[in-house]
Amino acid sequence: MASLRALSIVAVLAALLFPVYNWLEANLESFYIFDPKDLHSLSLRAIEIHGNDTKAIVNYITSELSGRDSITTHVNIEEEWVFNNAGGAMGAMYIIHASITEYLIIFGTAIGTEGHTGRHTADDYFNILTGEQRAYVPGAYEPEVYPAGSVQHLHRGDVKQYKMEASCFALEYARGWIPPMLFFGYADTFSSTLDFPTLWATTRITGREMISNLLKGKL
């Protein structure tokens, strides 16, 4: 009897939430504050001005974004770098923005890494700032090569093998449903690294930024 009641509650909740989800899905574009083409243009300007100086490139990008009146309150200018282990790859990230529908980070490593992209509920735009990234899909006999200034667009639901050659850093922008992506970001902690201080730091920063942006009216 209890299980039947629980199933009934779940069915009612699903019936109520499904139309809401459909409406949100159909109107995702209205929630975004960043534009992939604009971020690529910004990345190119930063590279043109600062060459291979990764720190200067990052500072240029965050300074310009934080100076825009329309998004200045949604940009985290504190460089809170944390390790990131996901899909077997290891690097570090600095979260510039995180919300329910978007995230913008600097991700990279000074020594190279390789792994699985994950299959996500958001489109992911990987703007290479310094170094080179390579990607592979089953059936291909040559790698996809992404040098500085290029963008790898991983479409929502797609998956690739990727490798960041030696020192490589990127401006990574994801737009879609961000919370489901967190499971991929957390999985390696429990199955491999057991690095719970890093897990806590990632959770604290991501949660703070998501809640802050939600309170500011940004989904």
mmCIF file of C-alpha atoms in Angstrom, residues 23 33 52-53 66-67 70 86 112 124 129 131 139-140 154 172 185 188 200:
data_model
loop_
_atom_site.group_PDB
_atom_site.id
_atom_site.type_symbol
_atom_site.label_atom_id
_atom_site.label_comp_id
_atom_site.label_asym_id
_atom_site.label_seq_id
_atom_site.Cartn_x
_atom_site.Cartn_y
_atom_site.Cartn_z
ATOM 1 C CA TRP A 23 8.466 25.077 -21.347
ATOM 2 C CA ILE A 33 23.725 35.757 -20.875
ATOM 3 C CA ASN A 52 51.326 32.620 -25.377
ATOM 4 C CA ASP A 53 51.107 34.389 -22.011
ATOM 5 C CA SER A 66 33.558 41.972 -15.547
ATOM 6 C CA GLY A 67 33.500 45.410 -17.169
ATOM 7 C CA SER A 70 24.934 43.607 -18.402
ATOM 8 C CA ALA A 86 36.598 13.833 -14.955
ATOM 9 C CA GLY A 112 48.965 17.561 -20.656
ATOM 10 C CA ASP A 124 30.125 22.667 -24.854
ATOM 11 C CA LEU A 129 43.746 29.832 -25.583
ATOM 12 C CA GLY A 131 48.582 24.927 -26.622
ATOM 13 C CA GLY A 139 35.607 5.340 -37.104
ATOM 14 C CA ALA A 140 37.954 8.249 -37.760
ATOM 15 C CA LEU A 154 30.933 19.272 -28.509
ATOM 16 C CA GLU A 172 35.179 26.489 -21.800
ATOM 17 C CA GLY A 185 32.510 15.899 -12.680
ATOM 18 C CA ASP A 188 36.208 10.180 -10.462
ATOM 19 C CA TRP A 200 34.298 20.125 -1.340
#
